Amino acid sequence: MKKKISEIFEERFGGHGTFYASAGRINLIGEHTDYNGGFVFPGAIDKVIMAEIRPNDTMTVRVFSIDLNEYAEFGLNEDDKPAQSWARYIFGVCREILKRGGVVHGFDAVFAGNVPLGAGLSSSAALESCFAFALNDLFNDNKIDKFELARIGQSTEHNYCGVKCGIMDQFASVFGQKGKLMRLDCRSMEYEYFPFNPEDYELILVDSAVKHELVDSPYNRRRESCERVARRLGIDTLRDADMEMLNKVKSDITAEDYFRAKFVIEEKQRVLDVCDALNRGDYETVGEKMYETHAGLSKDYEVSCEELDYLNDIARECGVTGSRIMGGGFGGCTINLVKKDLRDKFVKTVVEKFTLKYGHAPKIYDVIISDGASKLE
Ligand code: GLA
């Protein structure tokens, strides 16, 4: 990928710039908890967005996407928003840095990636954090701290891409470390690295190849439900709610809002339970919690779909330790905690059964927990 980027950069812009990369993410458990002030448990993966970038002494950004074979050019003022949606992620990052008093001038860039799009692996966060990290290095002497880089990506989603996401994806993409998952408390922003190298298990992603679209989507409506319930309870976020409190207001809120909040309250506890189980090396409990999360996301939070529920059923039938839909939902993939000696059988069965039913094969990715945003040599 690096070689290709370098060739195309030279061809388009002449000479060379600096290379940066940032990663997609997985999340072991803690879904839709980030914007509720709860806990998440993500890690960066070995699928990245990589860019070569060089300041061009103008106030214009010129950028080429190899994967889409598209070029975009835009200025740095608020009304210079580019037409292409992919370019808005980069434009948004520039704008969010400028709004925070940081420096961004024009630059030339070529980028490519191998984070599958729409698979729930946060390709957009990888793109945002790759450019946020690079522009911090190139124009700001790295003065913007890492949390702020993550927030710049998150604000880009909110203000330029229409998704009111939480902080998990950008956090994972910026803070990720090889071989380690991270438990982040999204209220205090305290975090802890957890080495994750189970001897007998692997994490396998099964991508349904059903695409989701979070913009103008049910994602923002899920968030609104949670905020409505929090307001009714007189608290900032559902982090401070429990089932007793929720049951007391049950008759004042819609059934839909009730089940959304119930999921969040239960999921918050599951992250803590999984941490305890990991500390004991008890992967059976980790797996059981993953199945519980899937059931909650499917029935109470309603962000699953037929294909993902089917993937989950197949995992259970095969004796997979844990399986659940991962990320925002509405398509994408399941994350599976699989005993090493079951791996081949599971992959074979899931590919066969899914293909038979839906006419296309799911994609299988082995997960390697890797580093997040960085400057490349
Ligand atoms: C998307 C969002 C995240 C998070 C997850 C669900 O990936 O970008 O902030 O809310 O969905 O856990």
Coordinates of C-alpha atoms and ligand atoms in Angstrom, one line a residue, residues 25 27 30-35 40 122 163 165-170 214 219 327-329, ligand 1:
R25 CA -11.0 -0.9 15.6
N27 CA -14.8 -3.6 20.4
G30 CA -19.7 -2.2 25.5
E31 CA -21.9 -1.1 22.6
H32 CA -23.9 2.1 22.4
T33 CA -22.6 2.9 25.9
D34 CA -20.0 5.6 24.9
Y35 CA -22.5 8.4 24.3
V40 CA -16.3 0.5 26.2
S122 CA -14.7 2.4 11.8
V163 CA -23.5 11.2 12.9
C165 CA -21.4 9.3 17.5
G166 CA -19.7 8.7 20.8
I167 CA -15.9 8.8 21.4
M168 CA -15.1 5.1 21.2
D169 CA -13.9 4.8 17.6
Q170 CA -11.7 7.8 17.5
L214 CA -25.5 5.8 9.9
Y219 CA -28.3 5.6 15.1
G327 CA -20.2 -1.5 16.3
G328 CA -23.2 0.7 15.5
G329 CA -25.2 -2.1 13.9
Ligands
GLA1 C1 -20.5 3.6 16.3 C2 -20.2 4.9 16.9 C3 -19.5 4.7 18.3 C4 -20.4 3.8 19.1 C5 -20.8 2.6 18.4 C6 -21.7 1.7 19.1 O1 -19.4 2.9 16.0 O2 -19.3 5.7 16.1 O3 -19.3 6.0 18.9 O4 -21.5 4.5 19.6 O5 -21.3 2.8 17.1 O6 -21.1 1.2 20.3

